[in-house]
mmCIF file of C-alpha atoms in Angstrom:
data_model
loop_
_atom_site.group_PDB
_atom_site.id
_atom_site.type_symbol
_atom_site.label_atom_id
_atom_site.label_comp_id
_atom_site.label_asym_id
_atom_site.label_seq_id
_atom_site.Cartn_x
_atom_site.Cartn_y
_atom_site.Cartn_z
ATOM 1 C CA MET A 1 -0.074 -0.098 -0.298
ATOM 2 C CA ARG A 2 1.287 3.568 -0.647
ATOM 3 C CA ILE A 3 -0.501 5.642 1.598
ATOM 4 C CA VAL A 4 -0.348 9.445 1.236
ATOM 5 C CA ARG A 5 -1.802 12.589 3.160
ATOM 6 C CA TYR A 6 -3.822 14.964 1.197
ATOM 7 C CA ALA A 7 -6.153 17.953 1.727
ATOM 8 C CA VAL A 8 -9.469 18.255 -0.461
ATOM 9 C CA GLY A 9 -11.664 21.301 0.117
ATOM 10 C CA GLY A 10 -9.486 22.384 3.065
ATOM 11 C CA VAL A 11 -10.021 18.914 4.775
ATOM 12 C CA ARG A 12 -7.467 16.816 5.478
ATOM 13 C CA HIS A 13 -7.164 12.656 4.631
ATOM 14 C CA TYR A 14 -5.208 9.976 4.307
ATOM 15 C CA GLY A 15 -5.540 7.418 1.140
ATOM 16 C CA GLU A 16 -4.487 4.532 -0.796
ATOM 17 C CA LEU A 17 -2.568 5.884 -4.157
ATOM 18 C CA GLU A 18 -3.983 3.922 -6.400
ATOM 19 C CA ALA A 19 -1.349 2.638 -9.492
ATOM 20 C CA GLY A 20 -1.349 4.610 -11.816
ATOM 21 C CA ASP A 21 -0.955 7.813 -9.526
ATOM 22 C CA ALA A 22 -4.025 9.325 -11.257
ATOM 23 C CA ARG A 23 -6.483 8.828 -7.984
ATOM 24 C CA ILE A 24 -6.807 8.248 -4.438
ATOM 25 C CA THR A 25 -9.078 6.021 -2.425
ATOM 26 C CA ARG A 26 -9.978 7.924 0.782
ATOM 27 C CA PHE A 27 -9.626 6.878 3.989
ATOM 28 C CA GLU A 28 -11.235 7.466 7.616
ATOM 29 C CA GLY A 29 -8.721 7.745 10.009
ATOM 30 C CA ASP A 30 -5.016 7.424 10.152
ATOM 31 C CA PRO A 31 -2.342 4.593 9.748
ATOM 32 C CA PHE A 32 -1.525 4.654 13.463
ATOM 33 C CA THR A 33 -4.993 4.065 14.889
ATOM 34 C CA GLY A 34 -6.494 2.578 12.262
ATOM 35 C CA LEU A 35 -7.737 3.098 8.534
ATOM 36 C CA ALA A 36 -10.968 2.651 7.612
ATOM 37 C CA PRO A 37 -12.701 3.015 3.688
ATOM 38 C CA ALA A 38 -14.373 6.236 3.401
ATOM 39 C CA GLY A 39 -16.225 4.798 0.339
ATOM 40 C CA HIS A 40 -14.816 7.822 -1.767
ATOM 41 C CA VAL A 41 -12.217 8.342 -4.616
ATOM 42 C CA ASP A 42 -10.381 11.400 -5.108
ATOM 43 C CA GLU A 43 -8.778 12.574 -8.200
ATOM 44 C CA VAL A 44 -5.103 13.535 -7.851
ATOM 45 C CA GLY A 45 -5.328 16.541 -9.585
ATOM 46 C CA ASP A 46 -8.215 17.854 -7.592
ATOM 47 C CA VAL A 47 -5.964 17.773 -4.189
ATOM 48 C CA ILE A 48 -3.010 18.624 -2.862
ATOM 49 C CA ILE A 49 -0.222 16.253 -1.398
ATOM 50 C CA LEU A 50 0.646 17.077 2.121
ATOM 51 C CA ALA A 51 4.137 15.484 3.989
ATOM 52 C CA PRO A 52 2.877 11.680 4.795
ATOM 53 C CA LEU A 53 2.942 12.849 8.577
ATOM 54 C CA GLU A 54 2.134 15.953 10.703
ATOM 55 C CA ARG A 55 4.712 17.451 12.439
ATOM 56 C CA PRO A 56 6.646 14.370 13.405
ATOM 57 C CA ARG A 57 9.686 13.587 15.626
ATOM 58 C CA VAL A 58 12.977 13.384 13.095
ATOM 59 C CA PHE A 59 15.829 11.710 14.034
ATOM 60 C CA GLY A 60 18.784 11.686 11.563
ATOM 61 C CA PHE A 61 21.525 9.443 10.990
ATOM 62 C CA ALA A 62 25.206 11.139 10.087
ATOM 63 C CA TYR A 63 27.887 9.213 7.636
ATOM 64 C CA ASN A 64 25.776 5.779 7.404
ATOM 65 C CA TYR A 65 27.157 5.547 3.724
ATOM 66 C CA ALA A 66 31.025 4.705 3.426
ATOM 67 C CA SER A 67 30.991 6.662 0.034
ATOM 68 C CA HIS A 68 29.616 9.779 2.205
ATOM 69 C CA ILE A 69 32.270 9.131 4.706
ATOM 70 C CA ASP A 70 34.917 9.379 1.991
ATOM 71 C CA GLU A 71 33.881 12.123 0.385
ATOM 72 C CA THR A 72 33.878 14.187 3.552
ATOM 73 C CA ASP A 73 37.472 13.109 4.695
ATOM 74 C CA ARG A 74 36.416 11.211 7.898
ATOM 75 C CA GLU A 75 36.628 7.982 9.813
ATOM 76 C CA VAL A 76 33.941 5.485 10.391
ATOM 77 C CA PRO A 77 32.175 6.971 13.499
ATOM 78 C CA GLU A 78 32.484 4.035 16.404
ATOM 79 C CA VAL A 79 29.104 5.054 17.645
ATOM 80 C CA PRO A 80 26.037 6.017 15.224
ATOM 81 C CA VAL A 81 25.895 9.736 14.695
ATOM 82 C CA CYS A 82 22.272 10.836 15.441
ATOM 83 C CA PHE A 83 20.943 14.108 15.634
ATOM 84 C CA MET A 84 17.070 15.170 15.760
ATOM 85 C CA LYS A 85 15.628 18.139 13.347
ATOM 86 C CA PRO A 86 12.448 19.901 14.740
ATOM 87 C CA SER A 87 8.990 18.896 13.166
ATOM 88 C CA THR A 88 8.660 22.449 11.977
ATOM 89 C CA ALA A 89 11.354 21.754 9.909
ATOM 90 C CA VAL A 90 8.975 18.862 7.588
ATOM 91 C CA ILE A 91 7.644 19.821 4.101
ATOM 92 C CA GLY A 92 5.769 18.001 1.602
ATOM 93 C CA PRO A 93 5.969 17.464 -2.077
ATOM 94 C CA GLU A 94 5.819 20.843 -4.230
ATOM 95 C CA ASP A 95 6.658 22.684 -1.353
ATOM 96 C CA SER A 96 9.463 25.408 -1.418
ATOM 97 C CA ILE A 97 12.983 24.666 0.644
ATOM 98 C CA VAL A 98 13.546 28.217 1.815
ATOM 99 C CA TYR A 99 17.341 29.636 1.300
ATOM 100 C CA PRO A 100 17.978 31.546 4.306
ATOM 101 C CA ALA A 101 18.941 35.186 3.779
ATOM 102 C CA ASP A 102 22.066 34.598 5.465
ATOM 103 C CA GLY A 103 23.040 31.034 4.121
ATOM 104 C CA GLU A 104 26.153 30.528 2.267
ATOM 105 C CA LEU A 105 26.427 27.062 1.766
ATOM 106 C CA ILE A 106 23.369 24.902 1.401
ATOM 107 C CA HIS A 107 23.293 21.310 0.590
ATOM 108 C CA PHE A 108 20.912 18.332 -0.639
ATOM 109 C CA GLU A 109 20.834 14.937 0.980
ATOM 110 C CA GLY A 110 18.909 12.530 -0.396
ATOM 111 C CA GLU A 111 17.992 9.609 1.873
ATOM 112 C CA LEU A 112 15.315 6.407 2.707
ATOM 113 C CA VAL A 113 13.287 7.829 5.392
ATOM 114 C CA VAL A 114 11.872 5.034 8.214
ATOM 115 C CA VAL A 115 7.840 5.678 9.538
ATOM 116 C CA ILE A 116 7.907 4.102 13.019
ATOM 117 C CA GLY A 117 4.156 2.473 13.071
ATOM 118 C CA LYS A 118 3.704 1.417 16.444
ATOM 119 C CA GLU A 119 5.467 2.613 20.307
ATOM 120 C CA ALA A 120 8.953 0.881 20.144
ATOM 121 C CA ARG A 121 11.559 0.014 23.081
ATOM 122 C CA HIS A 122 14.354 -2.186 23.246
ATOM 123 C CA VAL A 123 13.676 -4.019 19.733
ATOM 124 C CA LYS A 124 15.791 -6.603 18.519
ATOM 125 C CA PRO A 125 17.041 -5.896 14.735
ATOM 126 C CA SER A 126 15.079 -9.092 13.846
ATOM 127 C CA GLU A 127 11.937 -7.967 15.027
ATOM 128 C CA ALA A 128 12.145 -3.924 13.954
ATOM 129 C CA HIS A 129 9.599 -4.819 10.971
ATOM 130 C CA GLU A 130 7.067 -5.435 13.343
ATOM 131 C CA TYR A 131 7.113 -1.469 14.522
ATOM 132 C CA ILE A 132 7.644 -0.032 11.193
ATOM 133 C CA LEU A 133 4.881 1.083 9.398
ATOM 134 C CA GLY A 134 6.250 1.957 5.481
ATOM 135 C CA TYR A 135 9.305 4.049 4.344
ATOM 136 C CA THR A 136 9.278 7.137 2.686
ATOM 137 C CA CYS A 137 11.903 9.773 0.582
ATOM 138 C CA GLY A 138 13.614 12.620 2.523
ATOM 139 C CA ASN A 139 15.932 15.514 1.760
ATOM 140 C CA ASP A 140 18.107 16.232 5.211
ATOM 141 C CA VAL A 141 18.632 19.867 3.956
ATOM 142 C CA SER A 142 22.048 21.109 5.763
ATOM 143 C CA ASP A 143 23.583 24.527 6.359
ATOM 144 C CA ARG A 144 27.175 23.515 6.504
ATOM 145 C CA ILE A 145 28.665 26.615 7.462
ATOM 146 C CA VAL A 146 26.531 26.425 10.492
ATOM 147 C CA GLN A 147 26.608 22.867 11.041
ATOM 148 C CA ARG A 148 30.287 22.898 10.953
ATOM 149 C CA LYS A 149 30.644 25.686 13.456
ATOM 150 C CA GLU A 150 28.079 24.033 15.711
ATOM 151 C CA SER A 151 29.906 20.395 15.597
ATOM 152 C CA ALA A 152 33.138 21.711 16.619
ATOM 153 C CA PHE A 153 31.246 22.231 20.126
ATOM 154 C CA GLY A 154 29.488 18.993 19.253
ATOM 155 C CA THR A 155 26.150 20.565 18.955
ATOM 156 C CA LEU A 156 23.875 20.137 15.643
ATOM 157 C CA LEU A 157 20.895 21.871 15.707
ATOM 158 C CA ILE A 158 20.474 25.099 13.318
ATOM 159 C CA GLY A 159 22.856 23.265 10.742
ATOM 160 C CA LYS A 160 20.055 20.714 10.112
ATOM 161 C CA GLY A 161 16.682 22.056 12.137
ATOM 162 C CA GLN A 162 15.940 25.087 10.203
ATOM 163 C CA ASP A 163 12.113 25.532 8.688
ATOM 164 C CA THR A 164 11.729 23.771 5.382
ATOM 165 C CA PHE A 165 14.659 21.566 5.868
ATOM 166 C CA ALA A 166 13.368 18.560 6.384
ATOM 167 C CA PRO A 167 11.249 17.519 2.824
ATOM 168 C CA LEU A 168 9.396 14.232 2.963
ATOM 169 C CA GLY A 169 7.053 12.277 0.973
ATOM 170 C CA PRO A 170 5.103 11.808 -1.450
ATOM 171 C CA VAL A 171 4.020 8.599 0.330
ATOM 172 C CA ILE A 172 4.577 6.047 2.557
ATOM 173 C CA ALA A 173 5.067 2.944 1.047
ATOM 174 C CA THR A 174 4.424 -0.015 3.652
ATOM 175 C CA GLU A 175 5.207 -3.480 1.644
ATOM 176 C CA LEU A 176 8.610 -2.540 1.114
ATOM 177 C CA ASP A 177 11.846 -4.320 1.714
ATOM 178 C CA PRO A 178 14.494 -1.879 2.521
ATOM 179 C CA SER A 179 17.546 -3.847 2.215
ATOM 180 C CA ALA A 180 18.440 -2.941 -1.431
ATOM 181 C CA LEU A 181 16.306 -0.028 -3.230
ATOM 182 C CA SER A 182 17.730 2.312 -5.692
ATOM 183 C CA LEU A 183 18.195 6.066 -4.466
ATOM 184 C CA THR A 184 18.426 8.927 -6.978
ATOM 185 C CA THR A 185 18.861 12.641 -6.525
ATOM 186 C CA ARG A 186 18.828 14.964 -8.797
ATOM 187 C CA VAL A 187 19.171 19.037 -9.056
ATOM 188 C CA ASN A 188 17.239 20.367 -12.114
ATOM 189 C CA GLY A 189 17.063 16.994 -13.920
ATOM 190 C CA THR A 190 21.024 15.991 -13.429
ATOM 191 C CA VAL A 191 21.608 13.143 -11.407
ATOM 192 C CA VAL A 192 23.700 13.802 -8.413
ATOM 193 C CA GLN A 193 23.296 10.686 -6.504
ATOM 194 C CA SER A 194 22.707 7.193 -7.146
ATOM 195 C CA ALA A 195 22.998 4.446 -4.782
ATOM 196 C CA SER A 196 21.407 1.372 -3.023
ATOM 197 C CA THR A 197 20.361 1.250 0.335
ATOM 198 C CA ALA A 198 22.115 -2.185 0.443
ATOM 199 C CA ASP A 199 25.089 0.208 1.108
ATOM 200 C CA LEU A 200 23.818 1.588 4.478
ATOM 201 C CA LEU A 201 26.466 0.918 7.049
ATOM 202 C CA LEU A 202 23.834 0.412 9.676
ATOM 203 C CA ALA A 203 20.962 -1.236 7.995
ATOM 204 C CA VAL A 204 17.518 0.028 8.871
ATOM 205 C CA PRO A 205 16.388 -2.971 11.310
ATOM 206 C CA ASP A 206 20.049 -2.111 13.403
ATOM 207 C CA ILE A 207 18.706 1.517 13.037
ATOM 208 C CA VAL A 208 15.392 1.018 14.999
ATOM 209 C CA SER A 209 17.243 -1.769 17.020
ATOM 210 C CA TYR A 210 19.578 1.064 18.250
ATOM 211 C CA LEU A 211 17.402 4.097 18.895
ATOM 212 C CA SER A 212 14.831 1.814 20.959
ATOM 213 C CA ARG A 213 17.844 0.934 23.083
ATOM 214 C CA TYR A 214 18.186 4.309 24.105
ATOM 215 C CA LEU A 215 14.585 6.170 23.911
ATOM 216 C CA THR A 216 11.157 5.256 23.400
ATOM 217 C CA LEU A 217 10.240 5.529 19.303
ATOM 218 C CA LEU A 218 6.360 6.384 18.842
ATOM 219 C CA PRO A 219 3.811 6.063 15.949
ATOM 220 C CA GLY A 220 4.798 8.440 13.418
ATOM 221 C CA ASP A 221 8.214 9.206 14.115
ATOM 222 C CA ALA A 222 10.853 9.178 11.066
ATOM 223 C CA ILE A 223 13.822 8.342 10.915
ATOM 224 C CA MET A 224 16.806 9.812 8.009
ATOM 225 C CA THR A 225 18.744 6.748 7.630
ATOM 226 C CA GLY A 226 21.884 8.541 6.027
ATOM 227 C CA THR A 227 22.714 9.958 2.579
ATOM 228 C CA PRO A 228 25.341 8.481 0.270
ATOM 229 C CA SER A 229 28.223 10.516 -1.326
ATOM 230 C CA GLY A 230 27.236 12.999 -4.269
ATOM 231 C CA VAL A 231 25.966 15.699 -1.837
ATOM 232 C CA GLY A 232 26.188 19.473 -3.187
ATOM 233 C CA PRO A 233 24.787 22.869 -2.998
ATOM 234 C CA ILE A 234 21.322 24.139 -4.144
ATOM 235 C CA SER A 235 20.837 27.721 -5.012
ATOM 236 C CA PRO A 236 17.211 29.590 -5.086
ATOM 237 C CA GLY A 237 15.739 28.870 -8.651
ATOM 238 C CA ASP A 238 16.621 24.975 -8.516
ATOM 239 C CA GLU A 239 14.329 21.933 -7.889
ATOM 240 C CA VAL A 240 15.676 18.861 -6.011
ATOM 241 C CA GLU A 241 14.213 15.380 -6.701
ATOM 242 C CA VAL A 242 14.604 12.300 -4.318
ATOM 243 C CA GLU A 243 13.541 9.085 -6.229
ATOM 244 C CA ILE A 244 13.693 6.235 -3.859
ATOM 245 C CA GLU A 245 12.464 2.717 -5.809
ATOM 246 C CA GLY A 246 9.007 1.105 -4.575
ATOM 247 C CA ILE A 247 8.235 5.021 -3.339
ATOM 248 C CA GLY A 248 8.421 7.587 -5.841
ATOM 249 C CA VAL A 249 10.001 11.004 -6.487
ATOM 250 C CA LEU A 250 10.077 14.243 -3.746
ATOM 251 C CA ARG A 251 10.252 17.270 -5.620
ATOM 252 C CA ASN A 252 10.860 20.692 -4.298
ATOM 253 C CA PRO A 253 12.096 23.666 -5.619
ATOM 254 C CA VAL A 254 14.339 25.870 -3.593
ATOM 255 C CA VAL A 255 13.163 29.557 -3.063
ATOM 256 C CA ALA A 256 14.983 32.773 -1.381
ATOM 257 C CA GLU A 257 13.849 33.484 1.978
ATOM 258 C CA SER A 258 11.692 36.810 1.877
ATOM 259 C CA ALA A 259 12.641 40.011 3.603
#
């Protein structure tokens, strides 16, 4: 199932995006407390596709592809490097990534995102799939100048967590094996990242297990699993696309922050 969150006539719904991506079978309820057919079908052209999660907690894993570690000239970390993005950083498909007025070097990072389906604590890797609702595309937008200054003192918030710095979507794919999915990022139609999730240093089950060892994961949490090599700058006027096999394309324009 490809679950989509959308608005029509000012009212928000969850639904299932049908094959062909032209129609949405509307549901009542939500994916975390239960979905039931609403007996209505919406045309995609008549709705606004929203971020698949409403203000989720967003966890991130840095340096989780060897190729990205190599391009940053760092060592493989001794422990997973984790951070969080505020829920207010989340935007949906076609929403604009806002380039900060004082920004100097803003990067894209295409990533597979895990969506937690039920409360999870002390989960074994072999059991992780029982707590995962599905997967979506993500873009871990980063202000490198701020990030480097923060990192020098052991923090990481503003460089990763500014408003619009966590695009998610377009759907949550619930029946997907995350172990070897192709991931492609394009800027203005040019491929800049091309990788497989098979290259994750810490695979999805291990990511869920690691986080749940130390904190309680909640329904609707989003976990960005890391980005492969090829990250680079974006500028106002650009369009960024993150495409993951079995999920779809997350597309966002970049606009300058208004005065």
